[in-house]
């Protein structure tokens, strides 16, 4: 699995909520959005969606920007 | 020339003169503007990029009196200290997420959807960059992304070139405002083509927010004098030697320019026109 551009030891079937935990984020993290394989994964699915083995996961949040 | 009376709602709250006491000039002038139904009292939009610290950003936000600030969407950094979201919530400002760094309509649309998910807002400052050195917008990709996002229910504020025709096209597909550049992002070169900015003001009926290129107070004042409804500033404040002082300057500059625009400036003349009458002039 690729997490934010880096290979990550995350077992297939892990939920997004679990991945957020690995990043030190709460499951209800404010200001966070998740994309899996180039698609938005809505917050409502974070607890239930099982990530496939080769998933590309992007976990994004607010950064300072113009 | 645009008629200032058409699009301003200034009302003076100064009391009636009583003839005896000297009166202060109008101290409080309510002159709001509206984007997609949201009323804003401050005509200064602030970018949060470039500040050396969140503390300084917070102070500059307060000094600018802005109500709307942009944020970008980037990968979570587990080592990051301080939460931008929390600081901005404390500052009592609304978030305007941007799609900075996107180079295609596809990426910009996906970023906008992620921003909607992250910040629970359907407002998006749409940026689709077509050149790495100039950071100029990629017009065809910008228009494509704008149309798609409007169809998906977004309130789209596109960062665009100073091209009146493109501005009109963006409004035709449903953008809630247009944000033409004065000069390239972060260049501080001010408004390179004031004529085009004035033409854009005439070409569209939605708010025009001058974006990019402001280097100092006079640039923002010129934008407002040209009829822009607001000015967006990031680097000019965040990278100034004293960001808080510059935020204060920009706040006053925007207000001065707006007042001057609504006051109606005198026409430029080729020759002098005396303000002192000739009547009663003695002959020696």
Short mmCIF file of C-alpha atoms in Angstrom, two decimals:
data_model
loop_
_atom_site.label_atom_id
_atom_site.label_comp_id
_atom_site.label_asym_id
_atom_site.label_seq_id
_atom_site.Cartn_x
_atom_site.Cartn_y
_atom_site.Cartn_z
CA UNK A 1 0.00 0.00 0.00
CA UNK A 2 1.21 3.52 -0.72
CA UNK A 3 0.42 6.11 1.98
CA UNK A 4 1.08 9.74 1.06
CA UNK A 5 3.55 8.73 -1.58
CA UNK A 6 5.56 6.31 0.57
CA UNK A 7 5.31 2.51 0.78
CA UNK A 8 3.58 1.63 4.06
CA UNK A 9 3.26 -1.65 5.97
CA UNK A 10 -0.51 -1.64 6.15
CA UNK A 11 -2.34 -4.97 5.85
CA UNK A 12 -5.03 -5.34 3.18
CA UNK A 13 -8.47 -4.87 4.65
CA UNK A 14 -7.38 -2.12 7.05
CA UNK A 15 -9.86 0.73 7.35
CA UNK A 16 -9.09 4.38 6.71
CA UNK A 17 -9.82 5.04 10.37
CA UNK A 18 -7.02 2.62 11.20
CA UNK A 19 -4.63 4.39 8.82
CA UNK A 20 -5.50 7.76 10.39
CA UNK A 21 -4.64 6.25 13.75
CA UNK A 22 -1.20 5.28 12.41
CA UNK A 23 -0.72 8.94 11.46
CA UNK A 24 -1.68 10.05 14.95
CA UNK A 25 -5.06 11.41 13.87
CA UNK A 26 -8.47 10.82 15.44
CA UNK A 27 -11.05 9.14 13.26
CA UNK A 28 -13.12 12.34 13.36
CA UNK A 29 -10.07 14.48 12.54
CA UNK A 30 -11.25 17.98 11.68
CA UNK A 31 -9.96 19.39 8.42
CA UNK A 32 -8.84 16.04 7.01
CA UNK A 33 -9.81 14.45 3.70
CA UNK A 34 -8.86 11.10 2.22
CA UNK A 35 -8.46 9.97 -1.38
CA UNK A 36 -8.06 6.33 -2.36
CA UNK A 37 -6.81 5.56 -5.85
CA UNK A 38 -7.61 9.07 -7.06
CA UNK A 39 -11.16 9.21 -5.69
CA UNK A 40 -12.55 10.99 -2.64
CA UNK A 41 -13.41 8.58 0.16
CA UNK A 42 -16.24 10.26 2.09
CA UNK A 43 -15.87 10.57 5.84
CA UNK A 44 -18.90 8.32 6.32
CA UNK A 45 -16.92 5.40 4.84
CA UNK A 46 -13.76 5.79 6.93
CA UNK A 47 -14.79 3.19 9.50
CA UNK A 48 -16.11 0.63 7.03
CA UNK A 49 -14.19 0.78 3.75
CA UNK A 50 -11.57 -1.99 3.60
CA UNK A 51 -8.45 -0.80 1.77
CA UNK A 52 -7.25 -3.13 -0.99
CA UNK A 53 -3.68 -4.42 -0.88
CA UNK A 54 -2.32 -2.09 -3.59
CA UNK A 55 -4.31 1.01 -2.58
CA UNK A 56 -2.78 4.44 -3.05
CA UNK A 57 -3.97 6.45 -0.08
CA UNK A 58 -3.65 10.21 0.26
CA UNK A 59 -4.43 11.75 3.65
CA UNK A 60 -4.65 15.52 3.33
CA UNK A 61 -5.21 18.49 5.59
CA UNK A 62 -5.04 22.27 5.64
CA UNK A 63 -1.69 23.89 5.02
CA UNK A 64 -0.80 27.55 4.80
CA UNK A 65 -1.30 28.67 1.23
CA UNK A 66 -2.24 31.65 -0.91
CA UNK B 1 -15.97 54.57 -17.18
CA UNK B 2 -18.03 52.43 -14.83
CA UNK B 3 -20.66 54.27 -12.87
CA UNK B 4 -19.75 53.86 -9.20
CA UNK B 5 -23.32 54.47 -8.15
CA UNK B 6 -24.39 51.22 -9.81
CA UNK B 7 -22.60 48.83 -7.52
CA UNK B 8 -21.95 50.38 -4.20
CA UNK B 9 -24.16 50.48 -1.19
CA UNK B 10 -22.40 53.04 0.92
CA UNK B 11 -24.49 54.71 3.57
CA UNK B 12 -23.06 57.26 5.91
CA UNK B 13 -24.03 56.98 9.51
CA UNK B 14 -22.75 60.40 10.48
CA UNK B 15 -25.19 62.48 12.46
CA UNK B 16 -26.84 65.67 11.23
CA UNK B 17 -24.87 68.83 11.56
CA UNK B 18 -26.05 71.13 14.32
CA UNK B 19 -24.05 74.10 13.09
CA UNK B 20 -22.39 74.81 16.42
CA UNK B 21 -20.00 71.94 16.90
CA UNK B 22 -17.45 70.91 14.27
CA UNK B 23 -18.39 67.50 12.96
CA UNK B 24 -16.05 64.58 12.49
CA UNK B 25 -15.86 63.16 8.99
CA UNK B 26 -18.01 60.06 8.43
CA UNK B 27 -16.48 57.63 10.90
CA UNK B 28 -18.43 54.51 10.10
CA UNK B 29 -19.36 53.72 6.54
CA UNK B 30 -21.14 50.47 5.93
CA UNK B 31 -20.07 49.29 2.50
CA UNK B 32 -20.51 45.56 2.25
CA UNK B 33 -20.31 43.28 -0.74
CA UNK B 34 -21.70 39.87 -1.47
CA UNK B 35 -20.33 36.72 -3.06
CA UNK B 36 -22.85 33.94 -3.70
CA UNK B 37 -25.16 35.25 -1.00
CA UNK B 38 -22.46 35.67 1.65
CA UNK B 39 -22.05 39.22 2.86
CA UNK B 40 -18.53 40.42 3.58
CA UNK B 41 -17.68 43.65 5.36
CA UNK B 42 -13.96 43.40 4.70
CA UNK B 43 -12.86 43.77 1.11
CA UNK B 44 -9.47 42.26 1.88
CA UNK B 45 -8.99 38.53 1.42
CA UNK B 46 -5.89 37.06 2.98
CA UNK B 47 -3.75 34.16 1.89
CA UNK B 48 -2.23 32.21 4.75
CA UNK B 49 0.89 31.15 2.82
CA UNK B 50 4.37 32.43 3.54
CA UNK B 51 4.06 33.46 7.19
CA UNK B 52 7.10 32.51 9.26
CA UNK B 53 4.88 31.33 12.12
CA UNK B 54 1.23 30.68 12.96
CA UNK B 55 1.46 33.31 15.69
CA UNK B 56 2.48 36.01 13.23
CA UNK B 57 -0.21 34.86 10.81
CA UNK B 58 -2.79 35.15 13.53
CA UNK B 59 -1.68 38.70 14.42
CA UNK B 60 -1.70 39.72 10.76
CA UNK B 61 -5.21 38.34 10.29
CA UNK B 62 -6.39 40.46 13.20
CA UNK B 63 -4.64 43.57 11.86
CA UNK B 64 -6.09 43.05 8.36
CA UNK B 65 -9.67 42.63 9.66
CA UNK B 66 -10.22 40.07 6.91
CA UNK B 67 -13.14 37.68 7.14
CA UNK B 68 -12.06 35.19 4.48
CA UNK B 69 -8.69 33.44 4.25
CA UNK B 70 -7.36 30.87 1.83
CA UNK B 71 -5.83 27.56 2.80
CA UNK B 72 -4.21 24.85 0.72
CA UNK B 73 -4.64 21.09 0.94
CA UNK B 74 -1.48 19.05 1.46
CA UNK B 75 -0.40 15.68 2.82
CA UNK B 76 -0.69 15.32 6.59
CA UNK B 77 2.67 15.85 8.23
CA UNK B 78 2.70 13.88 11.51
CA UNK B 79 5.61 16.07 12.69
CA UNK B 80 3.80 19.37 12.10
CA UNK B 81 3.36 21.49 15.19
CA UNK B 82 0.24 23.56 15.76
CA UNK B 83 -3.02 23.16 13.92
CA UNK B 84 -3.71 25.71 11.22
CA UNK B 85 -7.41 24.85 11.37
CA UNK B 86 -7.56 25.58 15.10
CA UNK B 87 -5.69 28.87 14.76
CA UNK B 88 -8.03 30.02 11.99
CA UNK B 89 -11.08 28.96 13.98
CA UNK B 90 -9.81 31.06 16.88
CA UNK B 91 -9.31 33.98 14.48
CA UNK B 92 -13.01 33.75 13.60
CA UNK B 93 -12.45 33.76 9.83
CA UNK B 94 -14.12 31.73 7.09
CA UNK B 95 -11.97 29.32 5.10
CA UNK B 96 -11.61 29.53 1.35
CA UNK B 97 -9.75 26.40 0.26
CA UNK B 98 -7.69 26.64 -2.90
CA UNK B 99 -6.43 24.19 -5.48
CA UNK B 100 -2.89 25.58 -5.47
CA UNK B 101 -0.37 23.32 -7.17
CA UNK B 102 -2.88 21.73 -9.55
CA UNK B 103 -1.88 21.66 -13.21
CA UNK B 104 -4.87 19.88 -14.76
CA UNK B 105 -8.64 20.24 -14.53
CA UNK B 106 -8.80 16.67 -13.24
CA UNK B 107 -6.46 17.35 -10.32
CA UNK B 108 -8.17 20.63 -9.49
CA UNK B 109 -11.62 19.05 -9.45
CA UNK B 110 -10.44 16.21 -7.21
CA UNK B 111 -8.69 18.67 -4.89
CA UNK B 112 -11.84 20.79 -4.66
CA UNK B 113 -13.88 17.73 -3.73
CA UNK B 114 -11.34 16.78 -1.06
CA UNK B 115 -11.42 20.33 0.28
CA UNK B 116 -15.21 20.16 0.49
CA UNK B 117 -14.86 16.94 2.46
CA UNK B 118 -12.15 18.34 4.76
CA UNK B 119 -13.56 21.79 5.49
CA UNK B 120 -17.29 21.30 4.97
CA UNK B 121 -17.47 24.19 2.50
CA UNK B 122 -18.49 24.19 -1.13
CA UNK B 123 -16.48 27.37 -1.79
CA UNK B 124 -13.31 26.88 -3.80
CA UNK B 125 -10.63 29.23 -5.04
CA UNK B 126 -9.85 27.49 -8.29
CA UNK B 127 -6.25 27.58 -9.45
CA UNK B 128 -5.00 25.59 -12.42
CA UNK B 129 -1.42 26.52 -13.18
CA UNK B 130 0.01 26.25 -16.68
CA UNK B 131 3.55 27.56 -16.26
CA UNK B 132 5.98 26.84 -13.49
CA UNK B 133 8.03 30.04 -13.74
CA UNK B 134 5.19 32.53 -14.11
CA UNK B 135 2.52 30.51 -12.26
CA UNK B 136 0.04 31.77 -14.81
CA UNK B 137 -3.35 30.06 -15.14
CA UNK B 138 -3.92 27.45 -17.83
CA UNK B 139 -7.02 28.95 -19.42
CA UNK B 140 -8.58 25.88 -21.13
CA UNK B 141 -8.03 23.67 -18.09
CA UNK B 142 -9.31 26.41 -15.78
CA UNK B 143 -12.52 26.83 -17.76
CA UNK B 144 -13.08 23.07 -17.93
CA UNK B 145 -12.56 22.67 -14.16
CA UNK B 146 -14.79 25.66 -13.40
CA UNK B 147 -17.66 24.27 -15.44
CA UNK B 148 -17.38 20.85 -13.84
CA UNK B 149 -17.24 22.25 -10.30
CA UNK B 150 -20.17 24.61 -10.85
CA UNK B 151 -22.19 21.65 -12.15
CA UNK B 152 -21.25 19.79 -8.97
CA UNK B 153 -22.64 22.58 -6.79
CA UNK B 154 -19.44 24.43 -5.91
CA UNK B 155 -19.17 28.18 -5.43
CA UNK B 156 -16.22 28.74 -7.74
CA UNK B 157 -13.84 31.70 -7.47
CA UNK B 158 -11.30 31.23 -10.27
CA UNK B 159 -7.79 32.68 -10.24
CA UNK B 160 -7.58 33.91 -13.82
CA UNK B 161 -5.49 35.96 -16.19
CA UNK B 162 -6.35 39.62 -16.73
CA UNK B 163 -8.28 38.68 -19.89
CA UNK B 164 -11.80 40.16 -20.03
CA UNK B 165 -12.97 37.52 -22.51
CA UNK B 166 -11.85 34.63 -20.31
CA UNK B 167 -13.43 36.35 -17.30
CA UNK B 168 -16.72 36.51 -19.17
CA UNK B 169 -16.45 32.85 -20.18
CA UNK B 170 -15.85 31.90 -16.54
CA UNK B 171 -18.94 33.82 -15.48
CA UNK B 172 -20.92 32.24 -18.33
CA UNK B 173 -20.24 28.78 -16.89
CA UNK B 174 -21.43 29.97 -13.49
CA UNK B 175 -18.47 31.22 -11.47
CA UNK B 176 -19.52 33.30 -8.45
CA UNK B 177 -16.65 35.79 -8.83
CA UNK B 178 -13.51 36.23 -10.88
CA UNK B 179 -10.03 36.73 -9.46
CA UNK B 180 -7.81 38.26 -12.14
CA UNK B 181 -4.10 38.60 -11.49
CA UNK B 182 -2.39 41.97 -11.31
CA UNK B 183 0.95 40.32 -12.06
CA UNK B 184 2.44 36.88 -11.33
CA UNK B 185 1.91 35.32 -7.89
CA UNK B 186 4.43 36.53 -5.35
CA UNK B 187 6.10 38.91 -7.81
CA UNK B 188 5.02 42.09 -6.04
CA UNK B 189 4.91 43.85 -9.42
CA UNK B 190 1.49 45.33 -8.78
CA UNK B 191 -1.07 45.74 -11.56
CA UNK B 192 0.76 45.52 -14.88
CA UNK B 193 -2.31 46.17 -16.99
CA UNK B 194 -4.80 48.39 -15.16
CA UNK B 195 -6.72 48.88 -18.39
CA UNK B 196 -7.59 45.15 -18.54
CA UNK B 197 -8.66 45.08 -14.90
CA UNK B 198 -11.04 47.98 -15.59
CA UNK B 199 -12.33 46.16 -18.68
CA UNK B 200 -12.98 43.02 -16.62
CA UNK B 201 -14.95 45.16 -14.15
CA UNK B 202 -17.10 46.30 -17.05
CA UNK B 203 -17.34 42.84 -18.64
CA UNK B 204 -18.83 40.89 -15.74
CA UNK B 205 -21.56 41.46 -13.19
CA UNK B 206 -20.12 39.18 -10.47
CA UNK B 207 -17.58 40.46 -7.90
CA UNK B 208 -14.06 41.05 -9.20
CA UNK B 209 -11.30 40.25 -6.70
CA UNK B 210 -7.83 41.40 -7.72
CA UNK B 211 -5.57 38.48 -6.97
CA UNK B 212 -1.81 38.09 -7.16
CA UNK B 213 0.91 40.65 -7.69
CA UNK B 214 0.10 43.11 -4.93
CA UNK B 215 3.41 44.27 -3.49
CA UNK B 216 2.40 47.14 -1.27
CA UNK B 217 -0.49 49.33 -0.20
CA UNK B 218 -0.73 51.50 -3.33
CA UNK B 219 -1.24 48.41 -5.53
CA UNK B 220 -4.33 47.46 -3.52
CA UNK B 221 -5.63 51.01 -3.61
CA UNK B 222 -5.29 51.10 -7.40
CA UNK B 223 -7.20 47.83 -7.69
CA UNK B 224 -10.08 49.28 -5.71
CA UNK B 225 -9.98 52.56 -7.65
CA UNK B 226 -10.30 50.52 -10.84
CA UNK B 227 -13.57 49.16 -9.48
CA UNK B 228 -12.53 45.81 -8.04
CA UNK B 229 -14.84 44.66 -5.27
CA UNK B 230 -12.02 43.24 -3.16
CA UNK B 231 -8.33 42.45 -3.14
CA UNK B 232 -6.64 39.19 -2.24
CA UNK B 233 -3.20 39.46 -0.68
CA UNK B 234 -0.77 36.82 0.55
CA UNK B 235 2.96 37.40 0.01
CA UNK B 236 2.78 41.20 0.28
CA UNK B 237 1.78 40.72 3.90
CA UNK B 238 3.31 37.39 4.89
CA UNK B 239 6.73 38.17 3.44
CA UNK B 240 6.89 41.84 4.44
CA UNK B 241 9.54 42.75 6.98
CA UNK B 242 6.73 43.49 9.42
CA UNK B 243 3.70 41.44 8.34
CA UNK B 244 1.38 42.82 11.02
CA UNK B 245 2.16 46.43 10.08
CA UNK B 246 1.70 45.62 6.39
CA UNK B 247 -1.62 43.90 7.11
CA UNK B 248 -2.78 47.11 8.72
CA UNK B 249 -1.53 49.12 5.73
CA UNK B 250 -3.36 46.87 3.26
CA UNK B 251 -6.56 47.14 5.26
CA UNK B 252 -6.41 50.94 5.06
CA UNK B 253 -5.32 50.85 1.42
CA UNK B 254 -8.30 48.76 0.36
CA UNK B 255 -10.66 51.01 2.28
CA UNK B 256 -9.10 54.16 0.81
CA UNK B 257 -9.33 52.84 -2.73
CA UNK B 258 -12.94 51.80 -2.28
CA UNK B 259 -13.88 55.18 -0.82
CA UNK B 260 -12.13 56.95 -3.69
CA UNK B 261 -13.90 54.78 -6.26
CA UNK B 262 -17.33 55.39 -4.77
CA UNK B 263 -16.57 59.08 -4.27
CA UNK B 264 -16.02 59.52 -8.01
CA UNK B 265 -12.63 60.93 -8.94
CA UNK B 266 -12.17 64.05 -11.06
CA UNK B 267 -11.49 63.43 -14.74
CA UNK B 268 -7.91 63.69 -15.92
CA UNK B 269 -7.24 66.85 -17.93
CA UNK B 270 -4.51 67.74 -20.37
CA UNK B 271 -4.13 71.29 -19.03
CA UNK B 272 -4.45 72.88 -15.64
CA UNK B 273 -7.78 74.05 -14.27
CA UNK B 274 -7.53 76.59 -11.49
CA UNK B 275 -9.44 75.87 -8.35
CA UNK B 276 -9.20 79.52 -7.28
CA UNK B 277 -11.62 81.82 -9.14
CA UNK B 278 -10.33 84.77 -11.20
CA UNK B 279 -13.12 87.05 -9.91
CA UNK B 280 -11.79 89.72 -7.59
CA UNK B 281 -8.23 89.30 -8.72
CA UNK B 282 -6.48 92.65 -8.04
CA UNK B 283 -4.48 94.39 -10.75
CA UNK B 284 -1.19 95.89 -9.57
#
